[in-house]
């Protein structure tokens, strides 16, 4: 007989919960709130605000841009440790608890900026703690949550949730710069922390539920029968452990493919302003061009998600990566004006497809019982790629007198290789065939 914790007793179909009787499947509320959490989480907040902190921290403490940006390197290294641990916690405790605790920790760390002094080591320590204590606000938690609520429409649901990254990137960028100019960076950070605790956290606590069975529902929205549901079917029952997964060729195929794709896309994204300025584009125009990437990421994630429910996921990813190759080629050819905006959009679409497809294929290949930790290991590899790609691109450019031509050609090659690897992905296991697309 299945055993449930006291707070996880399954609800039967006669439940009076209005969410059960609502015409809209409650899973879409979960997806929307997950998107809000992604928009507010550290994976968006840190990269979008640290560049804006360079000027005020330089004026107040005399720190250089490399000193400030080095904080992200420390964060990435710490994420390698935090990601698998976060995945294990999600598998054991559920995404609701993990995301809520992590969001509270994130808010406290942001609030601590209000009392920050000129000790750069303490500044770096904050970014290490962001990784160790707040990685639960990333796609590791929210992808696991979505995968437990959806099967046949999982792709679109993941797209809706992960689109929060693009939305958050736009909001944080615009709002942070406006408030920095209006009230200063210290009060702005304090206000951001308050917003997380007073707005985002209560919404998550009220809305998120770890499994549809807790609300008398089943995956994809069918009302549960009077018989208690265990949820141990399909991908849940046939899951493999991390130890088993890493012994398979498909695990490493997935990891290497998405490492290459991410390194290529981020190699362009984080160097785009410099690339365009060197091609004669005005700095403000270059910054505006870079902002279009976040919009493209948002569109790419929703569009990819919709297609994942209809076509074989690796082929969908291939279809989005190849335009990215064209976009990088346009930049290598020295395009400016409207062409540079188009190139940025193409690269952004490629970047927007990566996380969606990664979460989707991990669930389909390895199941859901240990999804959190298996996805987290891949997430850690992707985190490394977000640093390796931009740094390698900049180093190659520096070695060529500041010209990004060769570096961009290398990025085209690695993104093309990632696309070719996608074409070699095997079909999803037959035990998941009812919800898998092979063509």
Tab-separated table of C-alpha atoms in Angstrom:
chain	number	residue	atom	x	y	z
A	1	UNK	CA	0.000	0.000	0.000
A	2	UNK	CA	1.346	3.422	-0.914
A	3	UNK	CA	2.440	5.548	2.025
A	4	UNK	CA	1.996	9.330	2.189
A	5	UNK	CA	3.359	11.934	4.541
A	6	UNK	CA	0.844	13.677	6.755
A	7	UNK	CA	0.739	16.739	4.556
A	8	UNK	CA	0.645	14.764	1.311
A	9	UNK	CA	-2.539	12.720	1.635
A	10	UNK	CA	-4.149	12.345	-1.793
A	11	UNK	CA	-7.421	14.136	-2.340
A	12	UNK	CA	-10.289	12.269	-3.970
A	13	UNK	CA	-12.521	13.515	-6.717
A	14	UNK	CA	-15.226	14.744	-4.343
A	15	UNK	CA	-12.944	17.465	-3.025
A	16	UNK	CA	-14.613	20.847	-2.655
A	17	UNK	CA	-11.398	22.613	-3.569
A	18	UNK	CA	-12.395	25.193	-6.225
A	19	UNK	CA	-9.154	24.503	-8.073
A	20	UNK	CA	-10.402	20.978	-8.763
A	21	UNK	CA	-13.708	22.240	-10.188
A	22	UNK	CA	-12.152	25.112	-12.135
A	23	UNK	CA	-12.402	24.893	-15.951
A	24	UNK	CA	-8.705	25.787	-16.277
A	25	UNK	CA	-6.280	23.061	-15.255
A	26	UNK	CA	-4.508	24.270	-12.130
A	27	UNK	CA	-1.216	23.191	-13.658
A	28	UNK	CA	-1.261	26.370	-15.740
A	29	UNK	CA	-1.391	28.402	-12.540
A	30	UNK	CA	1.633	26.404	-11.392
A	31	UNK	CA	3.410	27.209	-14.676
A	32	UNK	CA	2.631	30.930	-14.416
A	33	UNK	CA	3.775	31.171	-10.794
A	34	UNK	CA	6.889	29.173	-11.673
A	35	UNK	CA	7.583	31.735	-14.400
A	36	UNK	CA	7.236	34.510	-11.835
A	37	UNK	CA	9.662	32.669	-9.583
A	38	UNK	CA	12.131	32.228	-12.436
A	39	UNK	CA	11.908	35.930	-13.266
A	40	UNK	CA	12.730	36.814	-9.662
A	41	UNK	CA	15.359	34.116	-9.111
A	42	UNK	CA	19.131	34.346	-8.928
A	43	UNK	CA	19.753	32.983	-12.423
A	44	UNK	CA	18.188	36.183	-13.793
A	45	UNK	CA	18.774	38.698	-11.016
A	46	UNK	CA	22.546	38.258	-10.775
A	47	UNK	CA	23.600	38.572	-14.443
A	48	UNK	CA	21.183	41.426	-15.172
A	49	UNK	CA	22.157	43.579	-12.184
A	50	UNK	CA	25.889	43.028	-11.812
A	51	UNK	CA	26.729	44.981	-14.950
A	52	UNK	CA	24.654	47.888	-13.665
A	53	UNK	CA	26.545	47.786	-10.360
A	54	UNK	CA	29.924	48.365	-12.015
A	55	UNK	CA	29.582	52.151	-12.203
A	56	UNK	CA	28.220	52.856	-8.688
A	57	UNK	CA	30.596	50.410	-7.001
A	58	UNK	CA	33.477	51.888	-8.960
A	59	UNK	CA	32.592	55.403	-7.812
A	60	UNK	CA	32.071	54.444	-4.162
A	61	UNK	CA	34.760	51.806	-3.611
A	62	UNK	CA	37.154	52.299	-6.522
A	63	UNK	CA	36.579	48.789	-7.864
A	64	UNK	CA	37.285	48.066	-11.521
A	65	UNK	CA	34.887	46.318	-13.886
A	66	UNK	CA	36.914	43.059	-13.843
A	67	UNK	CA	36.854	43.096	-10.037
A	68	UNK	CA	33.081	43.422	-9.980
A	69	UNK	CA	32.440	40.880	-12.716
A	70	UNK	CA	34.737	38.347	-11.030
A	71	UNK	CA	31.907	37.814	-8.545
A	72	UNK	CA	30.028	35.859	-11.203
A	73	UNK	CA	32.980	33.491	-11.577
A	74	UNK	CA	32.877	32.692	-7.869
A	75	UNK	CA	29.128	32.220	-8.168
A	76	UNK	CA	29.525	29.793	-11.063
A	77	UNK	CA	32.092	27.683	-9.215
A	78	UNK	CA	29.870	27.513	-6.137
A	79	UNK	CA	26.911	26.560	-8.319
A	80	UNK	CA	28.742	23.390	-9.336
A	81	UNK	CA	28.532	22.302	-5.708
A	82	UNK	CA	25.072	23.689	-5.026
A	83	UNK	CA	23.248	22.384	-8.106
A	84	UNK	CA	23.360	18.621	-7.354
A	85	UNK	CA	22.545	19.257	-3.691
A	86	UNK	CA	19.587	21.402	-4.710
A	87	UNK	CA	18.391	18.699	-7.072
A	88	UNK	CA	18.501	16.100	-4.301
A	89	UNK	CA	16.530	18.382	-1.987
A	90	UNK	CA	13.884	18.948	-4.654
A	91	UNK	CA	13.545	15.199	-5.203
A	92	UNK	CA	13.252	14.596	-1.455
A	93	UNK	CA	11.344	17.611	-0.100
A	94	UNK	CA	9.490	18.930	-3.126
A	95	UNK	CA	9.957	22.106	-5.150
A	96	UNK	CA	7.568	24.239	-3.069
A	97	UNK	CA	9.632	24.008	0.099
A	98	UNK	CA	12.970	24.353	-1.656
A	99	UNK	CA	12.001	27.362	-3.773
A	100	UNK	CA	10.405	29.171	-0.835
A	101	UNK	CA	13.413	28.702	1.456
A	102	UNK	CA	15.808	29.663	-1.340
A	103	UNK	CA	13.806	32.789	-2.190
A	104	UNK	CA	13.943	33.919	1.432
A	105	UNK	CA	17.723	33.391	1.481
A	106	UNK	CA	18.060	35.323	-1.776
A	107	UNK	CA	16.111	38.234	-0.302
A	108	UNK	CA	18.304	38.337	2.814
A	109	UNK	CA	21.468	38.347	0.710
A	110	UNK	CA	20.154	41.147	-1.510
A	111	UNK	CA	19.204	43.150	1.588
A	112	UNK	CA	22.766	42.755	2.883
A	113	UNK	CA	23.978	44.986	0.022
A	114	UNK	CA	22.532	47.896	1.990
A	115	UNK	CA	25.338	47.572	4.567
A	116	UNK	CA	28.091	46.584	2.128
A	117	UNK	CA	31.523	48.189	2.530
A	118	UNK	CA	34.685	48.251	0.418
A	119	UNK	CA	35.736	44.706	1.366
A	120	UNK	CA	35.757	43.020	-2.032
A	121	UNK	CA	36.151	39.572	-0.439
A	122	UNK	CA	32.851	40.078	1.387
A	123	UNK	CA	31.324	41.092	-1.950
A	124	UNK	CA	32.504	37.843	-3.531
A	125	UNK	CA	31.270	35.862	-0.529
A	126	UNK	CA	27.765	37.170	-1.152
A	127	UNK	CA	27.832	35.697	-4.646
A	128	UNK	CA	29.106	32.372	-3.332
A	129	UNK	CA	26.225	32.338	-0.850
A	130	UNK	CA	23.770	33.202	-3.628
A	131	UNK	CA	24.797	29.895	-5.204
A	132	UNK	CA	24.890	27.815	-2.032
A	133	UNK	CA	21.630	29.100	-0.532
A	134	UNK	CA	19.497	30.342	-3.429
A	135	UNK	CA	20.063	27.957	-6.348
A	136	UNK	CA	16.631	26.616	-5.445
A	137	UNK	CA	15.130	29.617	-7.279
A	138	UNK	CA	16.482	28.371	-10.621
A	139	UNK	CA	15.201	26.054	-13.334
A	140	UNK	CA	16.354	23.047	-11.283
A	141	UNK	CA	13.362	23.400	-8.975
A	142	UNK	CA	10.792	24.810	-11.362
A	143	UNK	CA	11.480	22.329	-14.176
A	144	UNK	CA	11.040	19.440	-11.744
A	145	UNK	CA	7.777	20.968	-10.549
A	146	UNK	CA	6.380	21.462	-14.062
A	147	UNK	CA	7.399	17.953	-15.120
A	148	UNK	CA	5.348	16.473	-12.293
A	149	UNK	CA	2.216	18.393	-13.344
A	150	UNK	CA	2.388	17.903	-17.113
A	151	UNK	CA	3.060	15.121	-19.583
A	152	UNK	CA	1.486	15.675	-23.004
A	153	UNK	CA	1.682	19.470	-22.719
A	154	UNK	CA	4.897	19.545	-20.736
A	155	UNK	CA	6.790	21.354	-23.467
A	156	UNK	CA	4.459	24.353	-23.520
A	157	UNK	CA	4.265	24.417	-19.725
A	158	UNK	CA	8.062	24.469	-19.476
A	159	UNK	CA	8.126	27.211	-22.095
A	160	UNK	CA	5.675	29.343	-20.115
A	161	UNK	CA	7.623	28.890	-16.885
A	162	UNK	CA	11.094	29.364	-18.350
A	163	UNK	CA	9.943	32.402	-20.336
A	164	UNK	CA	10.177	34.083	-16.951
A	165	UNK	CA	13.917	34.293	-17.553
A	166	UNK	CA	13.424	36.594	-20.534
A	167	UNK	CA	10.711	38.595	-18.806
A	168	UNK	CA	12.788	38.951	-15.666
A	169	UNK	CA	15.819	40.018	-17.669
A	170	UNK	CA	13.906	42.918	-19.180
A	171	UNK	CA	12.270	43.963	-15.891
A	172	UNK	CA	15.379	43.760	-13.713
A	173	UNK	CA	17.489	45.624	-16.284
A	174	UNK	CA	15.086	48.520	-16.755
A	175	UNK	CA	13.882	48.773	-13.156
A	176	UNK	CA	17.317	48.491	-11.562
A	177	UNK	CA	18.892	51.227	-13.676
A	178	UNK	CA	15.916	53.536	-13.122
A	179	UNK	CA	15.976	53.056	-9.346
A	180	UNK	CA	19.771	53.291	-9.126
A	181	UNK	CA	19.497	56.761	-10.660
A	182	UNK	CA	16.478	57.705	-8.535
A	183	UNK	CA	17.301	56.485	-5.015
A	184	UNK	CA	20.755	54.909	-5.230
A	185	UNK	CA	21.899	51.316	-5.367
A	186	UNK	CA	21.704	50.590	-1.625
A	187	UNK	CA	18.040	51.529	-1.211
A	188	UNK	CA	17.241	49.832	-4.511
A	189	UNK	CA	18.666	46.536	-3.287
A	190	UNK	CA	16.754	46.862	-0.028
A	191	UNK	CA	13.574	47.488	-2.001
A	192	UNK	CA	14.195	44.460	-4.215
A	193	UNK	CA	14.624	42.273	-1.127
A	194	UNK	CA	11.369	43.567	0.333
A	195	UNK	CA	9.572	42.861	-2.935
A	196	UNK	CA	10.714	39.245	-2.922
A	197	UNK	CA	9.538	38.681	0.664
A	198	UNK	CA	6.296	40.653	0.527
A	199	UNK	CA	5.120	39.810	-3.001
A	200	UNK	CA	6.817	36.829	-4.653
A	201	UNK	CA	7.183	34.570	-1.605
A	202	UNK	CA	3.514	34.770	-0.480
A	203	UNK	CA	2.322	34.063	-4.024
A	204	UNK	CA	4.499	30.969	-4.211
A	205	UNK	CA	3.412	29.676	-0.810
A	206	UNK	CA	-0.255	30.148	-1.660
A	207	UNK	CA	-0.200	28.833	-5.218
A	208	UNK	CA	2.447	26.140	-5.586
A	209	UNK	CA	1.711	22.471	-4.954
A	210	UNK	CA	4.265	19.749	-5.580
A	211	UNK	CA	1.946	17.233	-7.258
A	212	UNK	CA	-1.505	17.340	-8.866
A	213	UNK	CA	-2.598	14.409	-6.663
A	214	UNK	CA	-2.531	16.748	-3.675
A	215	UNK	CA	-5.466	18.613	-5.247
A	216	UNK	CA	-7.464	15.618	-6.420
A	217	UNK	CA	-6.057	15.874	-9.942
A	218	UNK	CA	-3.809	13.783	-12.120
A	219	UNK	CA	-1.088	14.768	-14.552
A	220	UNK	CA	-2.428	16.928	-17.419
A	221	UNK	CA	-5.625	17.812	-15.564
A	222	UNK	CA	-7.908	14.834	-15.378
A	223	UNK	CA	-9.874	14.684	-12.127
A	224	UNK	CA	-8.628	11.823	-10.001
A	225	UNK	CA	-10.848	8.808	-9.487
A	226	UNK	CA	-12.151	8.020	-6.029
A	227	UNK	CA	-9.259	5.618	-5.761
A	228	UNK	CA	-6.199	7.261	-4.238
A	229	UNK	CA	-3.535	8.162	-6.746
A	230	UNK	CA	0.091	7.385	-6.014
A	231	UNK	CA	1.555	9.131	-9.021
A	232	UNK	CA	3.954	6.195	-9.483
A	233	UNK	CA	3.292	5.565	-13.151
A	234	UNK	CA	5.068	6.146	-16.443
A	235	UNK	CA	8.131	8.294	-15.989
A	236	UNK	CA	7.884	8.251	-12.196
A	237	UNK	CA	7.809	4.480	-11.849
A	238	UNK	CA	10.421	3.802	-14.548
A	239	UNK	CA	12.947	6.449	-13.482
A	240	UNK	CA	16.679	5.786	-13.203
A	241	UNK	CA	19.085	7.075	-10.575
A	242	UNK	CA	21.928	9.493	-11.249
A	243	UNK	CA	24.428	6.654	-10.750
A	244	UNK	CA	22.704	4.679	-13.492
A	245	UNK	CA	22.211	7.667	-15.778
A	246	UNK	CA	25.882	8.680	-15.857
A	247	UNK	CA	26.802	5.211	-17.096
A	248	UNK	CA	24.763	5.726	-20.254
A	249	UNK	CA	25.961	7.308	-23.453
A	250	UNK	CA	22.802	9.386	-23.803
A	251	UNK	CA	23.528	11.201	-20.506
A	252	UNK	CA	26.883	12.433	-21.800
A	253	UNK	CA	25.446	13.162	-25.228
A	254	UNK	CA	22.871	15.458	-23.623
A	255	UNK	CA	25.426	17.123	-21.343
A	256	UNK	CA	28.028	17.798	-24.060
A	257	UNK	CA	25.460	18.995	-26.600
A	258	UNK	CA	23.895	21.577	-24.320
A	259	UNK	CA	27.282	22.650	-22.971
A	260	UNK	CA	28.407	23.490	-26.508
A	261	UNK	CA	25.138	25.198	-27.408
A	262	UNK	CA	25.139	27.336	-24.261
A	263	UNK	CA	28.807	28.281	-24.535
A	264	UNK	CA	28.231	29.384	-28.135
A	265	UNK	CA	25.129	31.470	-27.434
A	266	UNK	CA	26.522	33.129	-24.315
A	267	UNK	CA	29.837	33.743	-26.035
A	268	UNK	CA	27.941	36.108	-28.325
A	269	UNK	CA	25.427	37.460	-25.811
A	270	UNK	CA	27.908	38.697	-23.217
A	271	UNK	CA	30.293	40.159	-25.792
A	272	UNK	CA	27.697	41.630	-28.137
A	273	UNK	CA	28.018	45.261	-27.046
A	274	UNK	CA	31.800	45.177	-27.448
A	275	UNK	CA	31.508	43.428	-30.818
A	276	UNK	CA	29.095	46.033	-32.174
A	277	UNK	CA	30.985	49.026	-30.784
A	278	UNK	CA	34.152	47.775	-32.495
A	279	UNK	CA	32.144	47.634	-35.713
A	280	UNK	CA	31.262	51.313	-35.349
A	281	UNK	CA	27.856	51.054	-33.680
A	282	UNK	CA	27.057	53.727	-31.068
A	283	UNK	CA	27.273	52.365	-27.484
A	284	UNK	CA	23.618	53.122	-26.683
A	285	UNK	CA	22.469	51.455	-29.890
A	286	UNK	CA	24.646	48.456	-29.074
A	287	UNK	CA	23.067	48.245	-25.615
A	288	UNK	CA	19.589	48.421	-27.136
A	289	UNK	CA	20.547	45.641	-29.532
A	290	UNK	CA	21.652	43.476	-26.634
A	291	UNK	CA	18.321	44.079	-24.892
A	292	UNK	CA	16.508	42.483	-27.825
A	293	UNK	CA	18.171	39.184	-26.916
A	294	UNK	CA	16.073	38.937	-23.751
A	295	UNK	CA	12.897	39.451	-25.761
A	296	UNK	CA	14.024	36.770	-28.188
A	297	UNK	CA	14.740	34.407	-25.290
A	298	UNK	CA	11.189	34.918	-24.035
A	299	UNK	CA	9.710	34.221	-27.476
A	300	UNK	CA	12.081	31.330	-28.059
A	301	UNK	CA	11.091	29.564	-24.865
A	302	UNK	CA	7.358	29.795	-25.405
A	303	UNK	CA	7.679	28.867	-29.081
A	304	UNK	CA	9.988	25.970	-28.344
A	305	UNK	CA	7.678	24.713	-25.623
A	306	UNK	CA	4.682	24.673	-27.953
A	307	UNK	CA	6.646	22.721	-30.566
A	308	UNK	CA	8.038	20.218	-28.051
A	309	UNK	CA	4.535	18.854	-27.516
A	310	UNK	CA	4.175	18.172	-31.241
A	311	UNK	CA	7.572	17.124	-32.581
A	312	UNK	CA	10.639	15.178	-31.454
A	313	UNK	CA	12.414	17.496	-29.012
A	314	UNK	CA	16.003	17.254	-30.367
A	315	UNK	CA	14.785	18.196	-33.847
A	316	UNK	CA	12.959	21.201	-32.417
A	317	UNK	CA	16.188	22.291	-30.742
A	318	UNK	CA	18.077	21.829	-34.014
A	319	UNK	CA	15.558	24.052	-35.798
A	320	UNK	CA	16.212	26.843	-33.288
A	321	UNK	CA	20.002	26.493	-33.105
A	322	UNK	CA	20.649	26.731	-36.830
A	323	UNK	CA	19.225	30.273	-37.167
A	324	UNK	CA	21.565	31.153	-34.306
A	325	UNK	CA	24.468	30.033	-36.484
A	326	UNK	CA	23.218	32.396	-39.183
A	327	UNK	CA	22.974	35.227	-36.651
A	328	UNK	CA	26.565	34.721	-35.529
A	329	UNK	CA	27.631	34.627	-39.169
A	330	UNK	CA	25.933	37.973	-39.762
A	331	UNK	CA	27.902	39.491	-36.889
A	332	UNK	CA	31.128	37.965	-38.214
A	333	UNK	CA	30.393	39.591	-41.568
A	334	UNK	CA	30.222	42.986	-39.842
A	335	UNK	CA	26.508	43.642	-40.140
A	336	UNK	CA	25.195	46.820	-38.489
A	337	UNK	CA	21.907	48.694	-38.280
A	338	UNK	CA	18.782	46.575	-38.628
A	339	UNK	CA	20.977	43.603	-39.460
A	340	UNK	CA	22.570	43.641	-36.014
A	341	UNK	CA	19.134	43.606	-34.376
A	342	UNK	CA	18.136	40.656	-36.556
A	343	UNK	CA	21.348	38.829	-35.680
A	344	UNK	CA	20.753	39.402	-31.968
A	345	UNK	CA	17.208	38.063	-32.272
A	346	UNK	CA	18.422	34.897	-33.999
A	347	UNK	CA	21.019	34.269	-31.306
A	348	UNK	CA	18.423	34.965	-28.622
A	349	UNK	CA	16.012	32.443	-30.125
A	350	UNK	CA	18.757	29.824	-30.003
A	351	UNK	CA	19.541	30.679	-26.389
A	352	UNK	CA	15.859	30.583	-25.496
A	353	UNK	CA	15.452	27.041	-26.776
A	354	UNK	CA	18.279	25.450	-24.797
A	355	UNK	CA	16.942	25.269	-21.237
A	356	UNK	CA	13.453	24.243	-22.393
A	357	UNK	CA	14.741	21.313	-24.390
A	358	UNK	CA	17.291	20.271	-21.761
A	359	UNK	CA	14.620	19.977	-19.072
A	360	UNK	CA	12.304	18.170	-21.469
A	361	UNK	CA	14.766	15.533	-22.678
A	362	UNK	CA	16.100	14.807	-19.179
A	363	UNK	CA	12.585	13.922	-18.053
A	364	UNK	CA	11.895	11.804	-21.135
A	365	UNK	CA	15.199	9.908	-21.093
A	366	UNK	CA	15.646	9.369	-17.349
A	367	UNK	CA	12.190	9.745	-15.760
A	368	UNK	CA	10.991	11.954	-12.927
A	369	UNK	CA	11.769	10.270	-9.618
A	370	UNK	CA	15.384	11.496	-9.697
A	371	UNK	CA	14.811	14.315	-12.179
A	372	UNK	CA	16.023	17.021	-9.805
A	373	UNK	CA	19.530	15.700	-9.281
A	374	UNK	CA	20.031	14.483	-12.878
A	375	UNK	CA	18.884	17.803	-14.294
A	376	UNK	CA	21.000	19.635	-11.712
A	377	UNK	CA	24.205	17.985	-12.939
A	378	UNK	CA	23.394	19.117	-16.473
A	379	UNK	CA	22.471	22.548	-15.111
A	380	UNK	CA	25.917	22.739	-13.510
A	381	UNK	CA	27.557	22.000	-16.848
A	382	UNK	CA	25.452	24.702	-18.490
A	383	UNK	CA	26.478	27.123	-15.728
A	384	UNK	CA	30.130	26.480	-16.575
A	385	UNK	CA	29.350	27.058	-20.239
A	386	UNK	CA	27.893	30.498	-19.498
A	387	UNK	CA	31.350	31.495	-18.234
A	388	UNK	CA	33.570	29.489	-20.567
A	389	UNK	CA	31.881	30.775	-23.724
A	390	UNK	CA	32.194	34.522	-23.047
A	391	UNK	CA	35.692	34.310	-21.535
A	392	UNK	CA	37.061	32.173	-24.371
A	393	UNK	CA	35.500	34.496	-26.937
A	394	UNK	CA	37.096	37.544	-25.313
A	395	UNK	CA	40.501	35.837	-25.020
A	396	UNK	CA	40.518	34.799	-28.679
A	397	UNK	CA	39.572	38.352	-29.679
A	398	UNK	CA	42.330	39.812	-27.496
A	399	UNK	CA	44.863	37.462	-29.082
A	400	UNK	CA	43.795	38.771	-32.498
A	401	UNK	CA	44.251	42.449	-31.795
A	402	UNK	CA	40.717	43.001	-30.559
A	403	UNK	CA	39.065	41.581	-33.669
A	404	UNK	CA	36.168	39.207	-32.973
A	405	UNK	CA	36.155	37.698	-36.463
A	406	UNK	CA	37.959	34.451	-35.616
A	407	UNK	CA	36.146	34.096	-32.292
A	408	UNK	CA	32.763	34.376	-34.007
A	409	UNK	CA	33.741	31.771	-36.594
A	410	UNK	CA	34.690	29.431	-33.742
A	411	UNK	CA	31.307	30.029	-32.105
A	412	UNK	CA	29.578	29.245	-35.393
A	413	UNK	CA	31.481	25.962	-35.527
A	414	UNK	CA	30.643	24.912	-31.958
A	415	UNK	CA	26.962	25.802	-32.338
A	416	UNK	CA	26.828	23.845	-35.599
A	417	UNK	CA	28.444	20.877	-33.855
A	418	UNK	CA	25.813	21.075	-31.116
A	419	UNK	CA	23.126	21.007	-33.796
A	420	UNK	CA	24.624	17.952	-35.474
A	421	UNK	CA	24.818	16.164	-32.127
A	422	UNK	CA	21.106	16.848	-31.628
A	423	UNK	CA	20.386	14.920	-34.815
A	424	UNK	CA	22.074	11.879	-33.255
A	425	UNK	CA	19.829	11.815	-30.164
A	426	UNK	CA	18.040	8.445	-29.823
A	427	UNK	CA	14.285	8.123	-29.558
A	428	UNK	CA	12.784	8.376	-26.116
A	429	UNK	CA	12.418	5.048	-24.259
A	430	UNK	CA	9.379	3.006	-25.267
A	431	UNK	CA	8.031	3.074	-21.721
A	432	UNK	CA	7.363	6.782	-22.270
A	433	UNK	CA	6.124	6.363	-25.848
A	434	UNK	CA	2.575	7.376	-25.013
A	435	UNK	CA	3.757	10.891	-24.418
A	436	UNK	CA	6.801	11.034	-26.638
A	437	UNK	CA	7.115	12.327	-30.164
A	438	UNK	CA	9.408	10.457	-32.487
A	439	UNK	CA	8.894	12.473	-35.597
